[in-house]
Coordinates of C-alpha atoms in Angstrom, one line a residue:
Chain A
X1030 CA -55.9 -83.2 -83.8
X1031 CA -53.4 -83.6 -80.8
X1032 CA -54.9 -83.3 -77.5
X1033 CA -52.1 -81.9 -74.8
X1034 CA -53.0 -80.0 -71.3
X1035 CA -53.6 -77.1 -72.8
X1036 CA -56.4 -78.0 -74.9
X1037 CA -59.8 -76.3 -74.2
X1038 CA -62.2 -79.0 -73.5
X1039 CA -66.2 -79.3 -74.8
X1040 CA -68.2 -82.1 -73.6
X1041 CA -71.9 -83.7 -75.9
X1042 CA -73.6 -85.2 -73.1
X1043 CA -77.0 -88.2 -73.8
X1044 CA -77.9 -91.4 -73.1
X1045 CA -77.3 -93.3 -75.0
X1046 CA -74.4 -91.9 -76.2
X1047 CA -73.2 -93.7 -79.6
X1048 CA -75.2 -91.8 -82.1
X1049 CA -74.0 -88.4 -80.8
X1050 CA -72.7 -86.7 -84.0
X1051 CA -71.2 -83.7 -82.7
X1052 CA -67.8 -84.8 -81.7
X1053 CA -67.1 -85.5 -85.4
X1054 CA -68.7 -82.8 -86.9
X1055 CA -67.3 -80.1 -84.6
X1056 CA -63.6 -81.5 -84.1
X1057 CA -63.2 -81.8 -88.1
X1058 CA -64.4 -77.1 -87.4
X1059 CA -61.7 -77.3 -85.0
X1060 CA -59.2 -78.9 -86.9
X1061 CA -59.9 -77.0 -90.1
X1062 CA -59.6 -73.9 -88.0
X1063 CA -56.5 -74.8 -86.0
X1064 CA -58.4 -74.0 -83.3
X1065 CA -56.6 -75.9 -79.9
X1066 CA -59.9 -77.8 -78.6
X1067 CA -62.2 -81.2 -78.4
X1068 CA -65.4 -81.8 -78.2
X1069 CA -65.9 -85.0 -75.6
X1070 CA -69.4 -87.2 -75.5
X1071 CA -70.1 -87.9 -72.0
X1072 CA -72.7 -90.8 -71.1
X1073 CA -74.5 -88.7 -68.6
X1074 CA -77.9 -90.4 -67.2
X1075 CA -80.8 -87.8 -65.7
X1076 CA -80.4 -88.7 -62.3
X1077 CA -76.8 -87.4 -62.7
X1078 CA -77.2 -84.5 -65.4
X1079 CA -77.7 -81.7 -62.6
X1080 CA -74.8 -82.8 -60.4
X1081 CA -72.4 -83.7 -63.3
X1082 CA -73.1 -80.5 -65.6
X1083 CA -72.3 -78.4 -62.7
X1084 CA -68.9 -80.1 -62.0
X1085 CA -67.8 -79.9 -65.6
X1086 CA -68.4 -76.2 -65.7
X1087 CA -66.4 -76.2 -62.6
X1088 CA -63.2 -76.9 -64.6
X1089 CA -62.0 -73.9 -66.0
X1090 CA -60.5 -75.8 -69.3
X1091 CA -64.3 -76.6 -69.4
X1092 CA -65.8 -73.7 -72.4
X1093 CA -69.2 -75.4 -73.5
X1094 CA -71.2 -78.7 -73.4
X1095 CA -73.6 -79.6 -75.8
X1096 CA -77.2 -81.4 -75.0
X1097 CA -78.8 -84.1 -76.6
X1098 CA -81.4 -86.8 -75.6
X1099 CA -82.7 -86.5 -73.4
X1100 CA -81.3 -83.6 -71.7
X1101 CA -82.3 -80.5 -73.4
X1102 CA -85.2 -79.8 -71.2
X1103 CA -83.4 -80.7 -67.7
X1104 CA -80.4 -77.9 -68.9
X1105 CA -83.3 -75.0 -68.8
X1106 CA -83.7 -75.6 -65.2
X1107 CA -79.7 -75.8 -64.3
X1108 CA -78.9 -72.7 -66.4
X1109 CA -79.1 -69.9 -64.2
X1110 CA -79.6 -67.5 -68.0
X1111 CA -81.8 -69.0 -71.1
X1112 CA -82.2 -67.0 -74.4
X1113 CA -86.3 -66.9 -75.6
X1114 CA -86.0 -69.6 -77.9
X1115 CA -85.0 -71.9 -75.0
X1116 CA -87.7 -70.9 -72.9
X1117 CA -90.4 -71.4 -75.3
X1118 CA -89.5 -74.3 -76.7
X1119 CA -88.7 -76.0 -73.5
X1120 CA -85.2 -77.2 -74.1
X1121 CA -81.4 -75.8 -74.4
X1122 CA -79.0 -77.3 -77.3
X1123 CA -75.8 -75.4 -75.4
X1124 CA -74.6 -74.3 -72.1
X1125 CA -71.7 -71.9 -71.9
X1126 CA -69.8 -70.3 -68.6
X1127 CA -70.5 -66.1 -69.2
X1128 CA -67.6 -63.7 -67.9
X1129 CA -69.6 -63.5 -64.8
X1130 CA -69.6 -67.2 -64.4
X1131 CA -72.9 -67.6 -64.4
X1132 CA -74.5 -70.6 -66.9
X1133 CA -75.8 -69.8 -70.1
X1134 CA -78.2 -71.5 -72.3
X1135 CA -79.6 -71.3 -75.9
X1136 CA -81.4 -73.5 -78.6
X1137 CA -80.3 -73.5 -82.2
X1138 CA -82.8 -76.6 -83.2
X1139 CA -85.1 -74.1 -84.9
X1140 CA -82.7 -71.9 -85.8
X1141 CA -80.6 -74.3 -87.9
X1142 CA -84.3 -75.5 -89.4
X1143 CA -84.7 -71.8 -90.4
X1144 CA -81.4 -71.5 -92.5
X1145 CA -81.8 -75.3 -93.4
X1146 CA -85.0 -73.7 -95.4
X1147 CA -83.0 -70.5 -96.7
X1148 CA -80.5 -72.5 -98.5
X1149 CA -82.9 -74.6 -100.3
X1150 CA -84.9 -71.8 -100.7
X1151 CA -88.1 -72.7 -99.3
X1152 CA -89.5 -69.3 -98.3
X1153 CA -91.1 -69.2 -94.7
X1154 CA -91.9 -65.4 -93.7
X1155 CA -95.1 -64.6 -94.1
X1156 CA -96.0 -68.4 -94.9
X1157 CA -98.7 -70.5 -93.7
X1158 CA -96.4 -73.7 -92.2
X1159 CA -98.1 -77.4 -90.6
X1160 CA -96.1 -79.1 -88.2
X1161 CA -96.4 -82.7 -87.7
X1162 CA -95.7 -83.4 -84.1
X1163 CA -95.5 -81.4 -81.3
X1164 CA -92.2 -82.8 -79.3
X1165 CA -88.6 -81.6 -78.7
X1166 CA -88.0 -81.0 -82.9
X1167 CA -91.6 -79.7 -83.5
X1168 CA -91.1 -76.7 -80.3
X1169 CA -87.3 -75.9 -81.9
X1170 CA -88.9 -75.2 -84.9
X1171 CA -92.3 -74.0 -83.8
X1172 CA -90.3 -71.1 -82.2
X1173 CA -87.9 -70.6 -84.5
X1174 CA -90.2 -69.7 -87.3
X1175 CA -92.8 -67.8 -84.8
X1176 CA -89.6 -65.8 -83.7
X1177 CA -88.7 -65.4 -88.1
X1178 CA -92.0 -64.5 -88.8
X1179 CA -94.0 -66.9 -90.4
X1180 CA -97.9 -66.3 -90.9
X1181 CA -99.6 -69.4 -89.4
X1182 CA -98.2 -72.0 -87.3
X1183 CA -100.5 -75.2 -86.7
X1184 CA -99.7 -78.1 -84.8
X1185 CA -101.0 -81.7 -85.3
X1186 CA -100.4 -84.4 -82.9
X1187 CA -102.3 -87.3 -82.2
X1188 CA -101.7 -86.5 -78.5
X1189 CA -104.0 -83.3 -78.9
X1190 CA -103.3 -81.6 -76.0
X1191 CA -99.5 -81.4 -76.5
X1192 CA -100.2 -79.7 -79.7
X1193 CA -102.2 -77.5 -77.9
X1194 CA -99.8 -77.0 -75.4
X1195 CA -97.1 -75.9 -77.8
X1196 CA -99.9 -73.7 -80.1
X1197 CA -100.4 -71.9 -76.7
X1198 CA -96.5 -71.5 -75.6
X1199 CA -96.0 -69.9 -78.9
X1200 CA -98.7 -67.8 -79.1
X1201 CA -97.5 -65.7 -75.6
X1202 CA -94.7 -65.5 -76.8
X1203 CA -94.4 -64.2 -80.5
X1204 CA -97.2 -62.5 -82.5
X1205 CA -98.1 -65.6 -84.6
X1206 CA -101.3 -66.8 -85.6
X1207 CA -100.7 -70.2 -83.7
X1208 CA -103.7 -73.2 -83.1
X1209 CA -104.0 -77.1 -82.4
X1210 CA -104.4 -78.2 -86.2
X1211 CA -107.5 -81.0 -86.1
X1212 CA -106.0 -82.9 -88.5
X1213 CA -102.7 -84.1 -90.4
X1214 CA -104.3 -82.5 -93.6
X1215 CA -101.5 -81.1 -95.7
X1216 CA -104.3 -79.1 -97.8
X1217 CA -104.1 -75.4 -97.4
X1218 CA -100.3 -74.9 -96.3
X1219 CA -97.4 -73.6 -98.1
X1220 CA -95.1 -76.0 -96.0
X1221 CA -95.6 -78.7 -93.9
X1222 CA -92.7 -80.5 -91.9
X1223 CA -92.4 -83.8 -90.6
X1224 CA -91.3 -82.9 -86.9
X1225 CA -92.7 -86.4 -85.5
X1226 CA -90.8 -89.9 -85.7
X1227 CA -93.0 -91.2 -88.2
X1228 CA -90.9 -92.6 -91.2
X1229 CA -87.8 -94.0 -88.3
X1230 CA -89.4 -97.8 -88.6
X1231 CA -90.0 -99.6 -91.4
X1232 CA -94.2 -99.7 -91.9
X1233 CA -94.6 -96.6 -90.6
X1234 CA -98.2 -94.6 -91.9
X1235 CA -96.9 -91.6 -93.9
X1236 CA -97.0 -88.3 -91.3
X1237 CA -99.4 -86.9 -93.6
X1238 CA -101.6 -87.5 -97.2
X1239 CA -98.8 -86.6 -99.5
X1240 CA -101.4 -86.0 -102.5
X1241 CA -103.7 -83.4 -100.3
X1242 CA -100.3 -81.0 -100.4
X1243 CA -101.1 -77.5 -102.0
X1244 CA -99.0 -77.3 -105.9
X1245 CA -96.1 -75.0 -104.4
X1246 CA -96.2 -76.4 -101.2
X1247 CA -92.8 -77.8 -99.9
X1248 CA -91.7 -80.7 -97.4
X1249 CA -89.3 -81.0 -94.7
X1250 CA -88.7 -84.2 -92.9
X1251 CA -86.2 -84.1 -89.8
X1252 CA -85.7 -87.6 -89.9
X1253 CA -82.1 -88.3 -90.3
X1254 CA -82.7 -92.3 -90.8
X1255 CA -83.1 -94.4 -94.0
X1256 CA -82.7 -91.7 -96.8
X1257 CA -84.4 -90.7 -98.6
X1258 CA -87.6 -91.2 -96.5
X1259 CA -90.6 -92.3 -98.1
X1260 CA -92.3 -88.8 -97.5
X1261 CA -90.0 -87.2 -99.4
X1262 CA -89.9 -89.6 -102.3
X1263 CA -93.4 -89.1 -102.8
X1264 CA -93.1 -85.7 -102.3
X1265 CA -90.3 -85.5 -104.8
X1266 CA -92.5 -87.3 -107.3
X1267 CA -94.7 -85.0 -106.9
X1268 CA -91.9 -82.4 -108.4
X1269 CA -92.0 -80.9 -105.0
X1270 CA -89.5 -79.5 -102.8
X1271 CA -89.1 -81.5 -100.1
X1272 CA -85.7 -81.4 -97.8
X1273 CA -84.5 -84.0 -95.5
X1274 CA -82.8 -82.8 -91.8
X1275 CA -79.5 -83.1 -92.2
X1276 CA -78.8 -79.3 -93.4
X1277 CA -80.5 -78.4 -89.7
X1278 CA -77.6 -80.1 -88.2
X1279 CA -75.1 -78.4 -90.5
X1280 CA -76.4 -75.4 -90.2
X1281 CA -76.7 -75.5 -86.3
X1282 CA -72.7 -75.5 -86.6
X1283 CA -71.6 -71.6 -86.7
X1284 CA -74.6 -71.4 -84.2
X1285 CA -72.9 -73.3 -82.0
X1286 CA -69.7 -72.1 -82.8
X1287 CA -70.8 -68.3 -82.5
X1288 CA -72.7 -69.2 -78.9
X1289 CA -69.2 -70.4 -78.2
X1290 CA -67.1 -67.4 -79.2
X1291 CA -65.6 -69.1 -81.7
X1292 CA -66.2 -66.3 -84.4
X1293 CA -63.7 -67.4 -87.3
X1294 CA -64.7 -70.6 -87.3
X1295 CA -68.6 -69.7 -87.5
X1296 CA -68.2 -67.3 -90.3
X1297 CA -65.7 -69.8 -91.9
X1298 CA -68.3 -72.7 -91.9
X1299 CA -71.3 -70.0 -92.7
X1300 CA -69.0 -69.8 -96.1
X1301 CA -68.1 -73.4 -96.7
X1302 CA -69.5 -76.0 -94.9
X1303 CA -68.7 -78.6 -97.5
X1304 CA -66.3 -80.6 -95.3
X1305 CA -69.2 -80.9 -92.6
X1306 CA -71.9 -82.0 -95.7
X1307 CA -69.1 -84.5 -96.6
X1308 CA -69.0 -86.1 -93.0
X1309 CA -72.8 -85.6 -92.3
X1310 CA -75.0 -86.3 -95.6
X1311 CA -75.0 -90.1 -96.0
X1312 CA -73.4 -91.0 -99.7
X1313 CA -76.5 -92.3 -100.8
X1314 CA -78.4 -89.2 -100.1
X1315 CA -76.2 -87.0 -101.8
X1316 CA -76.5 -89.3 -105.0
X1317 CA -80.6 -89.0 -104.9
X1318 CA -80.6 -85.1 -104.1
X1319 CA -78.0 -84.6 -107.0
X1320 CA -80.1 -86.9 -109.1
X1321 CA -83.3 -85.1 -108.0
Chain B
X1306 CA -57.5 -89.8 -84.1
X1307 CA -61.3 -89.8 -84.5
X1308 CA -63.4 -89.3 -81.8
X1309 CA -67.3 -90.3 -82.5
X1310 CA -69.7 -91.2 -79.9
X1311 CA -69.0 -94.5 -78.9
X1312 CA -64.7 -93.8 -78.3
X1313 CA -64.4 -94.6 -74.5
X1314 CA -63.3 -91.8 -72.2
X1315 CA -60.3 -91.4 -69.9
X1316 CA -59.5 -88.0 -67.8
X1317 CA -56.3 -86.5 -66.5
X1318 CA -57.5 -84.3 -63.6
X1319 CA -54.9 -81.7 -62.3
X1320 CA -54.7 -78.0 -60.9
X1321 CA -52.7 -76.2 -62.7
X1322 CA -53.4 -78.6 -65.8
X1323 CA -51.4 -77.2 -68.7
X1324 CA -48.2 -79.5 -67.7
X1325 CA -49.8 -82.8 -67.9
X1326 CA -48.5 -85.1 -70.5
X1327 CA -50.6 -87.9 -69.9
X1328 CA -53.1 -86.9 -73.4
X1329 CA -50.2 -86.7 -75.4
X1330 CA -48.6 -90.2 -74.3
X1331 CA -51.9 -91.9 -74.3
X1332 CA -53.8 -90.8 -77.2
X1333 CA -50.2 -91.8 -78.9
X1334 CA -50.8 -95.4 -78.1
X1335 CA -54.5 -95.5 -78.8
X1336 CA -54.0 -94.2 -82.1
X1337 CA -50.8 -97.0 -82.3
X1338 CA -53.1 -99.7 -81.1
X1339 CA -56.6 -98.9 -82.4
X1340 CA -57.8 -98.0 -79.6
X1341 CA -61.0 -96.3 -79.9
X1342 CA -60.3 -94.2 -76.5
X1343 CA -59.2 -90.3 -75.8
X1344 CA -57.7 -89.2 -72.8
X1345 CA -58.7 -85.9 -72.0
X1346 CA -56.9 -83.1 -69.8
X1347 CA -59.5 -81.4 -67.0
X1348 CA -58.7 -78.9 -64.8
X1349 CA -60.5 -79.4 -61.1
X1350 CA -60.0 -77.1 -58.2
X1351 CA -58.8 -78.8 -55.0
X1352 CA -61.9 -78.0 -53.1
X1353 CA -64.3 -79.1 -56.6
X1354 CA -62.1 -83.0 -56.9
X1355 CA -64.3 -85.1 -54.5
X1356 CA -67.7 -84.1 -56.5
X1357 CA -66.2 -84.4 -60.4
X1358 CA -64.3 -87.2 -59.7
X1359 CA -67.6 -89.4 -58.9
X1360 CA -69.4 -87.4 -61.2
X1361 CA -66.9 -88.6 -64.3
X1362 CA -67.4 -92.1 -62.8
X1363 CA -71.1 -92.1 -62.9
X1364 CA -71.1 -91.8 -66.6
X1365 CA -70.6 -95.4 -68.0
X1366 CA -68.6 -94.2 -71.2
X1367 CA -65.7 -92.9 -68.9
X1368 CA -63.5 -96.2 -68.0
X1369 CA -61.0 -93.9 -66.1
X1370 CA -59.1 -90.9 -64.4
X1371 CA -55.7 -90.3 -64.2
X1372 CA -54.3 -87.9 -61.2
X1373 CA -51.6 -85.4 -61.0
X1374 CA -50.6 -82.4 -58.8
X1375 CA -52.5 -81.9 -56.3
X1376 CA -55.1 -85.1 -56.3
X1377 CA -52.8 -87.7 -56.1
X1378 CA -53.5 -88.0 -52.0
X1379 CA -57.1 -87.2 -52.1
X1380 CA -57.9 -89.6 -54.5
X1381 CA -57.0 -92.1 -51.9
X1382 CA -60.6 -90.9 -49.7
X1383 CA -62.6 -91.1 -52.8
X1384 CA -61.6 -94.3 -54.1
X1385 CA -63.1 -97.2 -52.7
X1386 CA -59.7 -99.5 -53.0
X1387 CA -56.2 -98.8 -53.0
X1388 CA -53.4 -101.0 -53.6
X1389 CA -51.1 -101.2 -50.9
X1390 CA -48.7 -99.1 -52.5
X1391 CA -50.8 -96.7 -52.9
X1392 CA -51.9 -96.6 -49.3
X1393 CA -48.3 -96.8 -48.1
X1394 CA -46.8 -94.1 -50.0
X1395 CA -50.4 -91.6 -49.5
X1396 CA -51.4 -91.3 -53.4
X1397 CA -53.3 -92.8 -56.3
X1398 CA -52.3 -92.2 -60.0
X1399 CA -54.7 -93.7 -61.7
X1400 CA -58.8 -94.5 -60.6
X1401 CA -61.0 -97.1 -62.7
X1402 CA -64.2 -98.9 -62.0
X1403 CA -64.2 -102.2 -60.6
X1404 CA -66.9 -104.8 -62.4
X1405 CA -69.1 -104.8 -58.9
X1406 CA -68.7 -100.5 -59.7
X1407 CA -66.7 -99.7 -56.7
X1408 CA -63.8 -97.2 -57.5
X1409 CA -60.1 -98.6 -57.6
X1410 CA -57.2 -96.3 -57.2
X1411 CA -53.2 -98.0 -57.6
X1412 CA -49.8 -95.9 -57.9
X1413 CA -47.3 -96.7 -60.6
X1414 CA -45.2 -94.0 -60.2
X1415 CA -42.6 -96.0 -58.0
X1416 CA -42.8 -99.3 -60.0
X1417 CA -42.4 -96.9 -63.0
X1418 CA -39.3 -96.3 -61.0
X1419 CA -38.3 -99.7 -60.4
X1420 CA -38.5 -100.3 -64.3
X1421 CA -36.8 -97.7 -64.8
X1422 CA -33.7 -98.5 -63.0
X1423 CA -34.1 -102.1 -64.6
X1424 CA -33.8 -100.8 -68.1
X1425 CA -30.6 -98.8 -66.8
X1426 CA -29.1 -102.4 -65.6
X1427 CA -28.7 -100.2 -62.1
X1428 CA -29.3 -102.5 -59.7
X1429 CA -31.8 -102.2 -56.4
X1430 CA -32.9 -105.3 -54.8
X1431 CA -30.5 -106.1 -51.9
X1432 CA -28.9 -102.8 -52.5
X1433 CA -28.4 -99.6 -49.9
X1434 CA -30.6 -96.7 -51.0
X1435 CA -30.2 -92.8 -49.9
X1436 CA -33.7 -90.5 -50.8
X1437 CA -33.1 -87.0 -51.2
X1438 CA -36.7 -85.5 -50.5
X1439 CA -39.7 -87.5 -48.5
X1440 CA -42.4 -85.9 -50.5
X1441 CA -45.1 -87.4 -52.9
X1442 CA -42.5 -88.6 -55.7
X1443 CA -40.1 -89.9 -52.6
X1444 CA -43.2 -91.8 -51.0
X1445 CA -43.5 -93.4 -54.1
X1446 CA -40.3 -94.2 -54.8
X1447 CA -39.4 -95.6 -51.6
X1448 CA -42.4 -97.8 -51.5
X1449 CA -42.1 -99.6 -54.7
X1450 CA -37.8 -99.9 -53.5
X1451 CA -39.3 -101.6 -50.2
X1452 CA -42.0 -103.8 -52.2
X1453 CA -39.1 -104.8 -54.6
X1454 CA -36.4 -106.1 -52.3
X1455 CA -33.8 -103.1 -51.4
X1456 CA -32.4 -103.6 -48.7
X1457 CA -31.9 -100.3 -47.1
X1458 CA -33.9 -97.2 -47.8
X1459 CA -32.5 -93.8 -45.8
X1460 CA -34.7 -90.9 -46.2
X1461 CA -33.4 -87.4 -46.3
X1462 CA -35.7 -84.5 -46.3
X1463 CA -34.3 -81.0 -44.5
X1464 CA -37.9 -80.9 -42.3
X1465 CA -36.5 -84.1 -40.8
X1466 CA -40.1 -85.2 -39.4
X1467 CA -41.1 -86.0 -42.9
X1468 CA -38.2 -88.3 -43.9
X1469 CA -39.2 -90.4 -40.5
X1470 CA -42.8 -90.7 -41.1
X1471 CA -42.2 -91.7 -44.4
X1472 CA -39.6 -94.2 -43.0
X1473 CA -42.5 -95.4 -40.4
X1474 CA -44.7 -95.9 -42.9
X1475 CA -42.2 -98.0 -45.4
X1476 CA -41.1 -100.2 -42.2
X1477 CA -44.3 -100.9 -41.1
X1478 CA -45.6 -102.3 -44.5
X1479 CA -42.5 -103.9 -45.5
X1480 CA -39.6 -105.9 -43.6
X1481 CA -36.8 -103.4 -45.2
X1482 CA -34.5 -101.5 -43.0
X1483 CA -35.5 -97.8 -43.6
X1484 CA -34.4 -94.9 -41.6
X1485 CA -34.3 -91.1 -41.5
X1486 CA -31.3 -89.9 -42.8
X1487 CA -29.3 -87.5 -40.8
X1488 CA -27.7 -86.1 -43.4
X1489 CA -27.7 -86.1 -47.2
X1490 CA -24.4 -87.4 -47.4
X1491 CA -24.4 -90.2 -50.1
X1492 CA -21.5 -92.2 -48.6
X1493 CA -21.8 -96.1 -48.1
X1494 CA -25.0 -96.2 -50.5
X1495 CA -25.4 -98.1 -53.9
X1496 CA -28.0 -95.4 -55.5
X1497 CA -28.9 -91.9 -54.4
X1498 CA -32.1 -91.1 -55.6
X1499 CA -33.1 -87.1 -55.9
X1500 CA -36.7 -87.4 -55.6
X1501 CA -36.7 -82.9 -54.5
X1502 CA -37.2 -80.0 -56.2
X1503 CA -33.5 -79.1 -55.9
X1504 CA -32.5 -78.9 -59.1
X1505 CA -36.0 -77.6 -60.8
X1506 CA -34.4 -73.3 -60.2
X1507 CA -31.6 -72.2 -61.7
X1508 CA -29.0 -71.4 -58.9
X1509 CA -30.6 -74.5 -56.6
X1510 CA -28.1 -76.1 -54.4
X1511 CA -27.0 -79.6 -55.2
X1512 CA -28.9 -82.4 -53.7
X1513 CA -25.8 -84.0 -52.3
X1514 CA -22.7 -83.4 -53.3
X1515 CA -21.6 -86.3 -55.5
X1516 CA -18.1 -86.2 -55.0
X1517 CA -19.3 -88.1 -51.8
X1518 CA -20.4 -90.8 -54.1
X1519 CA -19.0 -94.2 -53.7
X1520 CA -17.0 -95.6 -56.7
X1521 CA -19.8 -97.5 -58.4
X1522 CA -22.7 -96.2 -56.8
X1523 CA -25.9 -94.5 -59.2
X1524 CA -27.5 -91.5 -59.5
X1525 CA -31.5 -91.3 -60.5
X1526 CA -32.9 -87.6 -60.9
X1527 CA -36.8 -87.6 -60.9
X1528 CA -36.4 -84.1 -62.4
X1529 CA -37.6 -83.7 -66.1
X1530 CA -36.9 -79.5 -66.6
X1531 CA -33.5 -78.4 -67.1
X1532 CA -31.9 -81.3 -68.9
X1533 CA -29.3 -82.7 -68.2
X1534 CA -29.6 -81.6 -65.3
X1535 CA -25.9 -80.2 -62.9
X1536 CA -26.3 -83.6 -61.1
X1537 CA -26.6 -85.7 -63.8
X1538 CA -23.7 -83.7 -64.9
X1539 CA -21.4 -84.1 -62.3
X1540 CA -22.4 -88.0 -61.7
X1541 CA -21.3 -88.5 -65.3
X1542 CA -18.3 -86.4 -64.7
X1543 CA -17.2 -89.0 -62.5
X1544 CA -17.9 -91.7 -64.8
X1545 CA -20.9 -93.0 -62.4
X1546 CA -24.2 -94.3 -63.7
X1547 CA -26.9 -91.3 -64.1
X1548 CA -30.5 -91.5 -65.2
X1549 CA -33.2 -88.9 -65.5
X1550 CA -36.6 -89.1 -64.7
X1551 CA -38.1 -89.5 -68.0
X1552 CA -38.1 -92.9 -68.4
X1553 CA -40.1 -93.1 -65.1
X1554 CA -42.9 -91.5 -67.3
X1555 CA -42.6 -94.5 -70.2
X1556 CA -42.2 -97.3 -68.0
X1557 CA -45.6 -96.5 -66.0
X1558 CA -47.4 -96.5 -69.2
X1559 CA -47.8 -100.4 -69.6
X1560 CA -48.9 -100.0 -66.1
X1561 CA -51.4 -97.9 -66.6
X1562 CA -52.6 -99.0 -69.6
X1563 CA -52.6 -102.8 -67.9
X1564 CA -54.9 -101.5 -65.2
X1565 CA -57.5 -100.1 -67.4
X1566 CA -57.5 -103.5 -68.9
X1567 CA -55.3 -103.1 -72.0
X1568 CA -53.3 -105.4 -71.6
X1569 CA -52.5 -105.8 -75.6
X1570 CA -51.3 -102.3 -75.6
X1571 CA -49.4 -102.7 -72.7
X1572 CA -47.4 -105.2 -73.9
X1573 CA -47.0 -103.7 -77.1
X1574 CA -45.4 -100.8 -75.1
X1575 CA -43.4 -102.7 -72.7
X1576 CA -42.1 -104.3 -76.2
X1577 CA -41.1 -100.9 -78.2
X1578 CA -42.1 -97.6 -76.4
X1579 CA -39.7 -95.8 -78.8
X1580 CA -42.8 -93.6 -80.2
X1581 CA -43.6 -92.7 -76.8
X1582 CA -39.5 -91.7 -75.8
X1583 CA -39.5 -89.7 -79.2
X1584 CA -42.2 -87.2 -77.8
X1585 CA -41.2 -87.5 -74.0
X1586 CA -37.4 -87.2 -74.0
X1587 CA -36.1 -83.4 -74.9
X1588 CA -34.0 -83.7 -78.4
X1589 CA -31.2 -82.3 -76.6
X1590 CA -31.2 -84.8 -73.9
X1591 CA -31.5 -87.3 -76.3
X1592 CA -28.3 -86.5 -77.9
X1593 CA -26.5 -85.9 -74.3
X1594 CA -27.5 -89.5 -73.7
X1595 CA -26.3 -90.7 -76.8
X1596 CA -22.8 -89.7 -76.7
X1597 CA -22.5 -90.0 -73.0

């Protein structure tokens, strides 16, 4: 990659900063792609997002910016345009400047969720799904697969009203059996995702009773931390399928790139995104799902 | 040159922004020094410079800004402290944070000068000076000459009320002799410095006419297009001493990279900044240089 004044110029702005993985991932696309552009993280904190998003889109070597923690909410006020997904879920992955300079936002959490369960085939239209958590991952995902058309969407968190909260932002919006799930029960579901942090620290209760899942029914934890998770080793023992997150972020990538009018390199990665699964899946990962 | 989430952040901020060079020559010595560190060209609008500049600063992960065309004066308002070059000459290349988070602004551009000349063996301090031009890169120039012990700095510009408030300015912050020029007649000097654009268009008039030139005097073209350019030309033609401005653009780089704090790099540069001459300097010139 070499950098000159021409370069176009993407920002990833959080706080923190460090763990931001975008800059990798989508500089190896640009390289690959010979396309003449970087993706910056900038340490933004809230009390400056507003002010410092607006200057950056100023810039006209400025194409995109990318949100992460905790951002994503704050950019659906700033953008002046937000696609349905954004809105329902409450949050904005991508802000881009539209020919008439006004900002544009989108969310491809969910939507990288719903390939992420495509490619390991995990079949979700019509489906009856549980979510486990009802934060920033759980409305991505909520929406995306309301908006895909899955049967049945519950929602458990032990903050009940937030479940509820999400059941009801999902039900005015898509025509999707939606409700507050009273419990974590896995029982009855043909998927059931791990959208809440629970499996991050060490001595963490399981999200859910692994041995109440249905025979058939699959897993998918978002956690990206200390692979494999316990919930999908006992999952796996189970002989079910059971997906970690990591192919959500890959597959968030031509998303992006697409959002970004960066076509070649989205249907490019669409058809090979092994260089990105080579950067992104941690070694030891790839060893257990090979094994598995 | 990987970029992840924790590489610090440095800007370039110009208007038009596709000239600057300042990404190339600085990611070069990160990458030469293991600098995990990008600088990163952004284009702000005149009237946008004030807001971005402190919104960049606000982000702890940005440890500083380099300015070109048109900022360098502005950034003097913005920043909190400027050296005294940079107040005397009206312009601030670079801007970091101080520890106590005010903004510090310097100017190397004239020291970068200064070295310059050094490297050439053309002498300055105690010597008689004649400036063709009073604007920004004459400023500069003539302020680092007066800070380094010349003894006589004449300013020519043909709107003559610039050359003598840049001569006001130079005397009253230094105890040099400095004057408005009444002509550009480079008689009776020991370097002629054209710091205009004369020279930049094909079919510009000569800055001075160097068969005027004392026996022994130097010639130092700030101009980098065009190389070599008709005055370094004719100077050589007569067997006189004749530098380009390129090496302006190495010698600041220890300077800068000293006053974001790297100092390991910086003398690593001041050591051997052949890397950083093989991407500057034009092949051709180069070669002119060689056989001259």
């Amino acid at each position: 990659m070499k950098i000159t004044g021409s370069t176009r110029v993407y920002f990833v702005i959080a706080d923190p900063i460090d763990q931001v993985r975008a800059p990798e991932l989508f500089n190896l696309v640009f390289r690959l792609y010979g396309i003449d552009a970087v993706v910056v993280p900038l340490n933004v904190k809230p009390e400056d997002f507003d002010a410092t998003l607006r200057a950056l889109f100023k810039a006209p070597n400025v194409d995109g910016v990318f949100l992460s923690i905790p951002h994503k909410p704050a950019a659906l006020t700033v953008a002046d345009r937000c696609s349905l997904l954004a809105q329902v879920a409450g949050a904005v992955n991508a802000v881009r400047r539209a020919p008439d300079g006004a900002l544009e936002g989108d969310l491809f959490d969910g939507l990288g969720f719903v390939k992420a369960l495509e490619r390991a085939h995990i079949p979700y239209a019509g489906k009856r799904v549980l979510l486990i958590g009802a934060g920033g991952a759980a409305s991505a995902i909520a929406a995306a697969l309301a908006a895909c058309g899955s049967a049945e969407i519950a929602v458990f968190d032990p903050a009940g009203d937030k479940a509820a909260q999400l059941a009801a932002r999902i039900a005015e919006a898509f025509p999707v059996e939606t409700r507050a799930a009273a419990s974590n029960d896995p029982a009855g579901y043909d998927l059931v995702v791990n959208a809440s942090p629970l499996g991050m620290k060490q001595g963490d209760p399981a999200p859910f009773d692994v041995a109440r899942l249905d025979a058939g029914a699959a897993v998918f934890d978002v956690l990206m931390k200390n692979q494999p998770t316990p919930l999908l080793r006992s999952a796996r023992a189970r002989a079910l399928k059971a997906e970690p997150g990591f192919e959500m972020l890959i597959q968030q990538a031509p998303l992006y790139l697409r959002f970004f009018g960066l076509e070649t390199a989205a249907a490019g990665i669409e058809n090979d995104a092994s260089a990105l699964r080579d950067m992104i899946y941690p070694k030891e990962l790839l060893d257990t799902l090979q094994a598995s």
